[in-house]
Short mmCIF file of C-alpha atoms and ligand atoms in Angstrom, two decimals:
data_model
loop_
_atom_site.label_atom_id
_atom_site.label_comp_id
_atom_site.label_asym_id
_atom_site.label_seq_id
_atom_site.Cartn_x
_atom_site.Cartn_y
_atom_site.Cartn_z
CA MET A 172 -9.96 29.97 -72.48
CA ILE A 173 -13.12 28.09 -73.21
CA SER A 174 -16.19 29.90 -72.03
CA ARG A 175 -18.98 27.57 -71.01
CA ARG A 176 -21.15 30.08 -69.22
CA ASN A 177 -24.54 28.54 -69.79
CA LEU A 178 -23.50 25.10 -70.87
CA ILE A 179 -23.98 23.36 -67.53
CA GLY A 180 -27.20 25.25 -66.85
CA SER A 181 -28.62 24.22 -70.20
CA SER A 182 -28.02 20.51 -69.71
CA VAL A 183 -29.65 20.62 -66.29
CA MET A 184 -32.62 22.50 -67.67
CA LEU A 185 -33.05 19.97 -70.47
CA ALA A 186 -32.57 16.82 -68.44
CA GLY A 187 -36.33 16.49 -68.02
CA ALA A 188 -36.95 16.68 -71.76
CA ALA A 189 -35.17 13.40 -72.54
CA ALA A 190 -38.19 11.78 -74.16
CA VAL A 191 -38.68 14.60 -76.64
CA SER A 192 -36.83 14.62 -79.92
CA GLY A 193 -37.17 16.26 -83.31
CA ARG A 194 -37.71 19.83 -84.38
CA VAL A 195 -39.70 20.90 -81.34
CA GLN A 196 -36.48 21.03 -79.36
CA ALA A 197 -34.69 23.17 -81.93
CA ALA A 198 -36.55 26.12 -80.42
CA SER A 199 -33.90 26.43 -77.72
CA ILE A 200 -30.37 27.20 -78.83
CA PRO A 201 -27.38 25.95 -76.83
CA GLU A 202 -24.85 28.54 -75.71
CA ALA A 203 -22.10 29.11 -78.28
CA VAL A 204 -18.90 28.13 -76.51
CA THR A 205 -15.90 30.11 -77.73
CA SER A 206 -12.14 30.03 -77.40
CA THR A 207 -9.74 32.76 -78.44
CA SER A 208 -6.50 31.06 -77.43
CA PRO A 209 -4.20 29.26 -79.89
CA ALA A 210 -3.01 26.97 -77.07
CA MET A 211 -3.83 23.27 -77.34
CA GLN A 212 -6.66 22.28 -75.01
CA PRO A 213 -6.81 18.49 -74.68
CA PRO A 214 -10.50 17.76 -74.19
CA PRO A 215 -11.69 15.80 -71.16
CA ALA A 216 -13.32 12.39 -71.67
CA PRO A 217 -17.00 12.83 -72.54
CA SER A 218 -19.34 13.19 -69.56
CA THR A 219 -22.58 12.58 -71.48
CA GLY A 220 -23.46 10.29 -74.37
CA PRO A 221 -21.49 7.16 -75.32
CA HIS A 222 -17.86 7.01 -74.21
CA PHE A 223 -14.96 7.67 -76.60
CA GLN A 224 -11.33 8.63 -76.45
CA PRO A 225 -11.17 12.28 -77.57
CA VAL A 226 -8.74 13.51 -80.20
CA VAL A 227 -6.13 16.18 -79.57
CA THR A 228 -6.40 19.14 -81.95
CA LEU A 229 -2.97 20.78 -82.37
CA ASN A 230 -3.24 24.40 -81.18
CA GLY A 231 -6.97 23.85 -80.90
CA TRP A 232 -9.88 22.38 -78.97
CA SER A 233 -13.09 20.35 -79.28
CA LEU A 234 -16.55 21.87 -79.17
CA PRO A 235 -18.60 20.96 -76.06
CA TRP A 236 -22.16 19.78 -76.63
CA ARG A 237 -25.31 19.30 -74.64
CA MET A 238 -27.57 16.27 -74.71
CA ASN A 239 -31.17 17.09 -75.53
CA GLY A 240 -33.15 13.89 -75.35
CA ASP A 241 -31.24 11.56 -77.64
CA TRP A 242 -29.83 14.45 -79.68
CA LYS A 243 -26.29 15.74 -79.25
CA GLU A 244 -26.50 19.50 -79.80
CA PHE A 245 -23.65 21.74 -80.91
CA HIS A 246 -23.61 25.45 -81.70
CA LEU A 247 -21.19 26.82 -84.32
CA VAL A 248 -20.88 30.55 -84.86
CA ALA A 249 -19.31 31.73 -88.12
CA GLU A 250 -17.55 35.01 -87.33
CA PRO A 251 -14.47 37.19 -87.88
CA VAL A 252 -11.60 36.07 -85.63
CA ARG A 253 -7.98 36.87 -84.88
CA ARG A 254 -5.45 34.06 -85.12
CA GLU A 255 -1.85 34.18 -84.04
CA PHE A 256 0.11 32.16 -86.65
CA ALA A 257 3.23 32.14 -84.48
CA ALA A 258 4.56 34.59 -81.89
CA GLY A 259 4.96 37.90 -83.72
CA MET A 260 2.28 37.50 -86.36
CA THR A 261 -1.49 37.64 -86.03
CA ALA A 262 -3.95 37.47 -88.93
CA ARG A 263 -7.50 38.73 -89.23
CA LEU A 264 -9.46 35.71 -90.44
CA TRP A 265 -12.96 34.31 -90.53
CA GLY A 266 -13.60 31.20 -88.47
CA TYR A 267 -15.93 29.59 -85.97
CA ASN A 268 -16.42 30.18 -82.23
CA GLY A 269 -13.47 32.54 -81.86
CA GLN A 270 -10.87 30.64 -83.85
CA SER A 271 -9.66 29.42 -87.22
CA PRO A 272 -9.84 26.54 -87.67
CA GLY A 273 -13.13 26.13 -85.87
CA PRO A 274 -13.33 23.74 -82.92
CA THR A 275 -13.19 20.01 -83.65
CA ILE A 276 -16.61 18.37 -83.48
CA GLU A 277 -16.52 14.87 -82.01
CA GLY A 278 -19.27 12.30 -81.98
CA VAL A 279 -19.86 8.57 -81.92
CA GLU A 280 -21.18 6.27 -84.65
CA GLY A 281 -24.96 6.24 -84.34
CA ASP A 282 -25.17 9.64 -82.61
CA LYS A 283 -28.02 11.90 -83.67
CA VAL A 284 -26.42 15.32 -83.99
CA ARG A 285 -28.14 18.69 -84.20
CA ILE A 286 -25.79 21.50 -85.16
CA PHE A 287 -26.95 25.11 -84.87
CA VAL A 288 -25.03 27.44 -87.17
CA THR A 289 -25.25 31.18 -86.51
CA ASN A 290 -23.89 33.53 -89.13
CA LYS A 291 -22.10 36.59 -87.74
CA LEU A 292 -20.18 37.24 -90.96
CA PRO A 293 -20.86 40.23 -93.22
CA GLU A 294 -22.03 37.86 -95.99
CA HIS A 295 -24.05 34.67 -96.32
CA THR A 296 -22.57 31.24 -95.63
CA THR A 297 -23.44 27.53 -95.23
CA VAL A 298 -21.70 24.55 -93.64
CA HIS A 299 -20.87 21.48 -95.69
CA TRP A 300 -20.08 18.31 -93.69
CA HIS A 301 -17.26 17.06 -95.90
CA GLY A 302 -17.25 13.28 -96.36
CA MET A 303 -20.36 12.65 -94.24
CA ARG A 304 -23.21 10.40 -95.39
CA LEU A 305 -26.39 12.35 -94.61
CA PRO A 306 -29.75 13.38 -96.06
CA ASN A 307 -29.15 15.48 -99.17
CA GLY A 308 -30.83 18.54 -97.66
CA MET A 309 -28.28 18.55 -94.82
CA ASP A 310 -25.28 18.61 -97.18
CA GLY A 311 -24.81 22.37 -96.91
CA VAL A 312 -24.40 23.39 -100.53
CA GLY A 313 -25.80 26.91 -100.75
CA GLY A 314 -28.38 27.24 -103.53
CA LEU A 315 -28.30 23.52 -104.35
CA THR A 316 -29.47 21.81 -101.17
CA GLN A 317 -30.52 24.73 -98.95
CA PRO A 318 -31.02 28.51 -98.93
CA HIS A 319 -27.94 30.43 -97.82
CA ILE A 320 -27.63 31.38 -94.16
CA LYS A 321 -27.83 35.17 -94.28
CA PRO A 322 -25.97 37.39 -91.80
CA GLY A 323 -27.78 37.25 -88.47
CA GLN A 324 -29.63 33.99 -89.25
CA THR A 325 -29.24 30.66 -87.45
CA PHE A 326 -29.80 27.40 -89.35
CA VAL A 327 -30.11 23.89 -87.94
CA TYR A 328 -28.49 20.76 -89.37
CA GLU A 329 -29.71 17.37 -88.16
CA PHE A 330 -28.26 14.02 -89.14
CA VAL A 331 -27.13 10.65 -87.82
CA LEU A 332 -23.42 9.83 -87.74
CA GLN A 333 -23.45 6.71 -89.89
CA ARG A 334 -19.85 5.57 -89.77
CA SER A 335 -16.72 6.27 -87.76
CA GLY A 336 -13.90 8.12 -89.41
CA THR A 337 -12.31 11.46 -90.14
CA PHE A 338 -14.34 14.29 -91.67
CA MET A 339 -14.16 18.04 -92.13
CA TYR A 340 -16.54 20.97 -92.24
CA HIS A 341 -16.30 24.12 -94.34
CA PRO A 342 -18.59 26.59 -96.14
CA HIS A 343 -20.11 25.80 -99.54
CA ALA A 344 -20.92 29.47 -100.19
CA ASP A 345 -18.49 32.02 -101.65
CA GLU A 346 -16.15 29.12 -101.06
CA MET A 347 -12.89 30.48 -102.43
CA VAL A 348 -13.12 33.60 -100.27
CA GLN A 349 -14.42 31.92 -97.13
CA MET A 350 -11.82 29.15 -97.18
CA ALA A 351 -9.02 31.62 -98.02
CA MET A 352 -10.16 33.44 -94.87
CA GLY A 353 -9.75 30.30 -92.72
CA MET A 354 -13.26 28.86 -92.39
CA MET A 355 -12.84 25.15 -91.73
CA GLY A 356 -12.79 22.56 -89.00
CA PHE A 357 -12.45 18.87 -88.20
CA PHE A 358 -15.30 16.45 -87.52
CA VAL A 359 -14.26 13.14 -85.95
CA VAL A 360 -16.68 10.25 -85.57
CA HIS A 361 -15.50 7.63 -83.09
CA PRO A 362 -16.46 3.95 -83.28
CA ARG A 363 -19.35 2.90 -81.05
CA ASP A 364 -17.18 0.14 -79.58
CA VAL A 365 -14.32 1.87 -77.71
CA LYS A 366 -12.21 -1.28 -78.17
CA GLU A 367 -12.28 -0.82 -81.96
CA ARG A 368 -9.02 0.56 -83.40
CA PRO A 369 -7.73 1.76 -80.03
CA VAL A 370 -4.77 4.13 -79.92
CA ASP A 371 -3.03 5.84 -77.02
CA ARG A 372 -2.85 9.26 -78.67
CA ASP A 373 -4.97 10.58 -81.52
CA PHE A 374 -3.88 13.91 -83.04
CA VAL A 375 -5.67 15.98 -85.69
CA PHE A 376 -4.61 18.89 -87.81
CA LEU A 377 -6.04 20.61 -90.84
CA MET A 378 -3.90 22.10 -93.58
CA ALA A 379 -4.76 25.56 -94.90
CA SER A 380 -2.88 28.05 -97.05
CA TYR A 381 -2.97 31.83 -96.86
CA ASP A 382 -1.66 34.71 -98.90
CA ILE A 383 -0.81 37.48 -96.44
CA ASP A 384 1.66 40.14 -97.56
CA PRO A 385 4.52 40.85 -95.16
CA GLY A 386 3.50 43.71 -92.88
CA THR A 387 -0.24 43.07 -93.29
CA SER A 388 -2.76 40.87 -91.48
CA LEU A 389 -5.58 40.20 -93.94
CA PRO A 390 -5.43 37.28 -96.43
CA LYS A 391 -5.70 38.17 -100.10
CA VAL A 392 -8.84 36.27 -100.98
CA MET A 393 -8.48 36.25 -104.77
CA THR A 394 -5.24 34.24 -104.67
CA MET A 395 -5.65 30.93 -106.48
CA THR A 396 -2.28 29.18 -106.36
CA ASP A 397 0.43 31.54 -105.16
CA PHE A 398 -0.05 31.28 -101.38
CA ASN A 399 2.79 32.31 -99.05
CA LEU A 400 1.82 30.82 -95.67
CA TRP A 401 1.37 27.06 -95.35
CA ALA A 402 -0.40 26.30 -92.12
CA TRP A 403 -1.41 23.44 -89.86
CA ASN A 404 -4.49 24.50 -87.91
CA SER A 405 -3.79 28.08 -88.99
CA ARG A 406 -0.38 28.02 -87.32
CA VAL A 407 3.08 27.96 -88.90
CA PHE A 408 6.41 26.76 -87.52
CA PRO A 409 7.62 27.56 -84.89
CA GLY A 410 4.05 28.18 -83.74
CA ILE A 411 2.81 24.59 -84.26
CA ASP A 412 2.54 22.38 -81.18
CA SER A 413 4.88 19.42 -80.89
CA LEU A 414 3.19 16.02 -81.00
CA VAL A 415 4.19 14.68 -77.58
CA VAL A 416 3.96 10.91 -77.16
CA ARG A 417 5.12 8.30 -74.67
CA GLN A 418 7.56 5.68 -75.91
CA GLY A 419 5.64 2.54 -76.88
CA ASP A 420 2.37 4.41 -77.48
CA ARG A 421 0.29 3.53 -80.49
CA VAL A 422 -0.26 6.90 -82.14
CA ARG A 423 -2.74 8.08 -84.76
CA ILE A 424 -2.40 11.36 -86.65
CA ARG A 425 -5.35 12.50 -88.78
CA ILE A 426 -4.56 15.07 -91.43
CA GLY A 427 -7.04 16.99 -93.59
CA ASN A 428 -6.19 19.14 -96.59
CA LEU A 429 -8.25 22.22 -97.45
CA THR A 430 -5.50 24.01 -99.39
CA MET A 431 -5.42 24.21 -103.18
CA THR A 432 -2.51 21.78 -103.59
CA ASN A 433 -1.36 18.36 -102.35
CA HIS A 434 0.99 17.91 -99.40
CA PRO A 435 3.37 14.94 -99.11
CA ILE A 436 3.57 14.64 -95.33
CA HIS A 437 6.83 13.07 -94.25
CA MET A 438 7.66 11.79 -90.79
CA HIS A 439 11.18 10.94 -89.62
CA GLY A 440 11.77 8.02 -87.25
CA PRO A 441 9.00 5.45 -86.81
CA HIS A 442 7.50 4.09 -90.03
CA PHE A 443 3.75 4.46 -90.24
CA GLU A 444 0.83 2.87 -92.04
CA VAL A 445 -2.02 4.70 -93.70
CA THR A 446 -5.02 3.36 -91.78
CA GLY A 447 -7.74 5.76 -92.90
CA THR A 448 -8.68 7.79 -95.96
CA ASP A 449 -11.62 9.98 -97.00
CA GLY A 450 -13.72 6.88 -97.55
CA GLY A 451 -13.14 5.31 -94.16
CA TRP A 452 -10.79 2.84 -92.52
CA VAL A 453 -8.32 0.79 -94.56
CA ARG A 454 -8.53 -2.99 -94.14
CA GLU A 455 -5.46 -4.27 -92.27
CA SER A 456 -4.29 -6.33 -95.25
CA ALA A 457 -4.43 -3.28 -97.51
CA ARG A 458 -2.49 -0.79 -95.36
CA TRP A 459 0.61 0.74 -96.92
CA PRO A 460 3.79 1.11 -94.90
CA GLU A 461 5.16 4.55 -95.71
CA VAL A 462 7.43 7.33 -94.56
CA THR A 463 5.66 9.95 -96.68
CA THR A 464 1.97 10.06 -97.48
CA ASP A 465 0.48 12.44 -99.98
CA VAL A 466 -2.66 14.14 -98.73
CA PRO A 467 -4.71 15.27 -101.74
CA VAL A 468 -6.77 18.44 -101.98
CA GLY A 469 -10.04 17.91 -100.16
CA GLY A 470 -8.75 14.63 -98.72
CA MET A 471 -8.06 13.15 -95.31
CA ARG A 472 -5.47 10.61 -94.20
CA ALA A 473 -5.09 8.82 -90.89
CA ILE A 474 -1.65 7.40 -90.20
CA GLU A 475 -0.69 5.13 -87.32
CA PHE A 476 2.58 4.00 -85.79
CA VAL A 477 4.09 2.60 -82.64
CA ALA A 478 6.42 5.18 -81.11
CA ASP A 479 9.22 2.77 -80.35
CA ASP A 480 12.25 5.02 -80.96
CA PRO A 481 12.69 7.92 -78.54
CA GLY A 482 13.83 11.26 -79.92
CA ASP A 483 12.77 14.46 -81.62
CA TRP A 484 11.44 13.28 -84.99
CA ALA A 485 10.65 15.94 -87.56
CA ILE A 486 7.26 15.81 -89.31
CA HIS A 487 6.72 18.14 -92.25
CA CYS A 488 5.42 18.66 -95.74
CA HIS A 489 8.10 17.56 -98.19
CA LYS A 490 7.49 20.41 -100.64
CA SER A 491 10.36 22.50 -99.36
CA HIS A 492 8.72 25.84 -100.06
CA HIS A 493 5.90 24.73 -97.76
CA THR A 494 8.35 24.71 -94.85
CA MET A 495 9.06 28.41 -95.26
CA ASN A 496 7.11 31.48 -94.27
CA ALA A 497 6.20 34.52 -96.38
CA MET A 498 8.78 36.70 -98.16
CA GLY A 499 10.19 33.82 -100.16
CA HIS A 500 9.11 35.09 -103.55
CA ASP A 501 11.44 37.98 -104.29
CA VAL A 502 14.70 36.49 -103.05
CA LYS A 503 17.05 35.90 -106.00
CA THR A 504 19.33 32.88 -106.25
CA PHE A 505 22.95 33.90 -105.68
CA ILE A 506 24.51 30.52 -104.88
CA GLY A 507 28.08 30.50 -106.20
CA THR A 508 28.03 34.23 -107.00
CA PRO A 509 30.70 36.27 -105.22
CA GLN A 510 28.72 39.28 -104.07
CA LYS A 511 31.35 41.69 -102.75
CA ASP A 512 31.72 43.76 -105.92
CA LEU A 513 28.06 43.32 -106.81
CA THR A 514 27.07 44.63 -103.37
CA LYS A 515 29.29 47.72 -103.77
CA ALA A 516 27.71 48.45 -107.14
CA ILE A 517 24.15 47.98 -105.87
CA ARG A 518 24.77 50.06 -102.74
CA LYS A 519 25.46 53.07 -104.95
CA LEU A 520 21.83 52.76 -106.02
CA VAL A 521 20.27 51.23 -102.88
CA PRO A 522 22.29 52.32 -99.81
CA ASP A 523 20.88 49.71 -97.38
CA TYR A 524 21.05 46.78 -99.77
CA MET A 525 21.93 43.57 -97.96
CA PRO A 526 23.22 40.65 -99.98
CA MET A 527 22.09 37.22 -98.96
CA GLY A 528 22.78 33.68 -99.75
CA SER A 529 26.05 33.47 -101.68
CA ALA A 530 26.55 30.02 -100.14
CA GLY A 531 22.86 29.15 -99.81
CA MET A 532 20.16 30.70 -97.67
CA ALA A 533 21.09 29.09 -94.35
CA GLU A 534 22.53 32.34 -93.06
CA MET A 535 19.00 33.71 -92.99
CA GLY A 536 17.99 31.14 -90.38
CA SER A 537 20.22 32.72 -87.74
CA MET A 538 20.18 36.32 -88.95
CA GLU A 539 17.94 39.01 -87.56
CA MET A 540 16.64 40.40 -90.84
CA PRO A 541 14.99 43.81 -90.76
CA MET A 542 11.31 43.03 -91.32
CA PRO A 543 8.00 44.83 -91.43
CA ASP A 544 5.76 44.53 -88.35
CA ASN A 545 3.52 41.47 -88.05
CA THR A 546 5.81 39.39 -90.28
CA LEU A 547 7.54 36.11 -89.53
CA PRO A 548 11.05 35.31 -90.75
CA MET A 549 11.07 33.14 -93.85
CA MET A 550 13.30 30.56 -92.13
CA THR A 551 13.34 30.43 -88.37
CA GLY A 552 13.19 28.37 -85.16
CA PHE A 553 16.00 27.15 -82.95
CA GLY A 554 16.86 23.68 -81.68
CA GLN A 555 19.44 22.61 -79.13
CA TYR A 556 22.16 22.53 -81.82
CA GLY A 557 21.30 25.73 -83.72
CA PRO A 558 18.83 27.30 -86.11
CA LEU A 559 16.29 24.97 -87.76
CA GLU A 560 15.80 27.14 -90.84
CA MET A 561 12.16 26.15 -91.21
CA GLY A 562 8.72 27.71 -91.34
CA GLY A 563 5.24 26.71 -92.47
CA MET A 564 4.25 23.06 -92.27
CA PHE A 565 6.81 21.71 -89.82
CA SER A 566 6.60 20.24 -86.33
CA VAL A 567 8.28 17.61 -84.17
CA VAL A 568 7.03 14.25 -82.89
CA LYS A 569 8.60 14.07 -79.42
CA VAL A 570 8.86 10.46 -78.27
CA ARG A 571 9.86 10.19 -74.60
CA GLU A 572 10.11 7.41 -72.04
CA ASP A 573 8.91 9.55 -69.15
CA VAL A 574 5.72 11.15 -70.44
CA ALA A 575 2.63 10.35 -68.37
CA PRO A 576 -0.50 9.07 -70.12
CA GLY A 577 -2.63 12.06 -71.10
CA ASP A 578 0.29 14.50 -70.72
CA TYR A 579 0.88 16.67 -73.82
CA LYS A 580 3.21 19.25 -72.28
CA ASP A 581 6.31 19.96 -74.39
CA PRO A 582 9.17 18.06 -72.71
CA GLY A 583 11.91 20.26 -74.24
CA PRO A 584 14.74 19.00 -76.46
CA TYR A 585 15.64 15.29 -76.53
CA LYS A 586 18.63 14.27 -74.42
CA HIS A 587 20.60 12.01 -76.74
CA PRO A 588 22.44 9.10 -75.08
CA PRO A 589 26.25 9.69 -75.19
CA GLY A 590 27.81 8.60 -78.48
CA THR A 591 24.58 8.72 -80.54
CA VAL A 592 24.87 12.17 -82.16
CA ALA A 593 26.58 12.83 -85.50
CA TYR A 594 29.97 14.41 -84.81
CA GLU A 595 32.80 16.21 -86.54
CA PHE A 596 35.71 14.12 -87.84
CA LYS A 597 38.96 15.64 -86.61
CA GLY A 598 41.53 13.48 -88.48
CA ASP A 599 43.22 14.17 -91.84
CA VAL A 600 40.88 14.19 -94.80
CA PRO A 601 42.63 12.89 -97.96
CA GLU A 602 42.08 14.67 -101.30
CA PRO A 603 39.18 13.03 -103.12
CA SER A 604 40.26 11.03 -106.17
CA ARG A 605 38.79 12.23 -109.46
CA ARG A 606 38.41 10.69 -112.90
CA SER A 607 41.48 11.87 -114.82
CA ASP A 608 40.00 11.48 -118.30
CA LEU A 609 37.56 14.36 -117.85
CA PRO A 610 38.62 17.83 -119.00
CA ALA A 611 39.71 19.88 -116.01
CA LYS A 612 38.05 23.12 -117.11
CA PRO A 613 34.93 23.77 -119.17
CA SER A 614 37.03 26.03 -121.50
CA GLN A 615 38.85 22.98 -122.77
CA VAL A 616 35.64 21.55 -124.18
CA GLU A 617 35.03 22.38 -127.84
CA PHE A 618 31.54 23.36 -128.84
CA SER A 619 30.32 23.37 -132.38
CA VAL A 620 27.55 25.92 -132.76
CA VAL A 621 24.82 25.27 -135.25
CA LYS A 622 22.63 28.18 -136.23
CA PRO A 623 18.91 27.43 -136.02
CA GLY A 624 17.55 26.73 -139.44
CA SER A 625 20.94 25.94 -140.97
CA ASN A 626 20.45 22.18 -141.04
CA GLY A 627 17.72 19.77 -141.94
CA HIS A 628 16.16 19.44 -138.47
CA ASN A 629 13.62 22.20 -138.83
CA HIS A 630 10.61 19.98 -138.81
CA HIS A 631 11.19 18.20 -135.50
CU1 LIG B 240 2.91 21.05 -98.64
#
């Protein structure tokens, strides 16, 4: 739950100081609001400052602020946190205000923001406001634009939100370690005119990758490319919230990528347009209709669509190993290999050896594999028709007729109208016709073997 112990008290106390602005006010620090729950907490409409329609952070929340004169004041606390990736697996990460990712910061074009950053980590840090136009000294690059924030210190960042759009925040200090540990968050700047680019639902999620060995809970921070957990808001399927929308809604999904590789995000069902990138909003005439959009490393994409077709529409990264959880690396490929005799032979050496995947790996999706504690199955999740055989970066856009505005509760599986679900054919299936001029067996093909070096092609 969000704790806002002193938040209300602080705004009352400061109401009389409205005329004062600048560094004098930085003497008083707003309460650091924290949340330790991975449950989505749709934020209420803003009660102070200019109006905007808040975003919905999947499995996350937005950071409350206090107004101090004409400054909007936030308090981020960098600290060790625990994050449940999905039921059955919790990681020890570093994050902000109780969670990884940190809370989403929301503001409005023209807002003057003052962000207090307290470091409760065992090493120094900074916060870089990724994509934001601001004075160079507020850019958060440790050593280059500011001294590092040492453990126990609180620094203050002050800047004006110059344009609306989608931004991120993350450390620019011991960056590989601190980002591998989960330090990141979203920063959304809304247009000053609420009628500009209106949508009915506005979702955000941030992509992160982790390398956590099965049976352990701490990311390996020296991993550069070989990550084994591909997360949206530090959650993996089936732990990622569904994106619940009402049929006919105009929907925006903002996606940020702070992993070390690109992610082609693919959505089934409604076609979307890319309406925003790192650099801002895309002119209407320049928007690309797509079903998959590649989100580059360090990049952001906003996509928009009208949810006209009801159903349970999958949304996922199209790199198939990114829709799997850890343990994928040491499974051998056995497709097409009869394993009965092989299994007998191996069991003489390894008595509890279990063969898997002679017809593929689908059997793992429904099987209860013996696993170490605090480990998720590689392929998991169940739908109304069976196992989904997914993990990692996978969720479902649930388009329903009967969802109330502002309601994000999971409505359960889609009830398909009769006659609209793929079905088994029960009639006779004729033998497929084949080309008769091809040799029936590979053994009938003659090979001529040429020894390397025995002809004149050595210099190719
Ligand atoms: Cu991916």
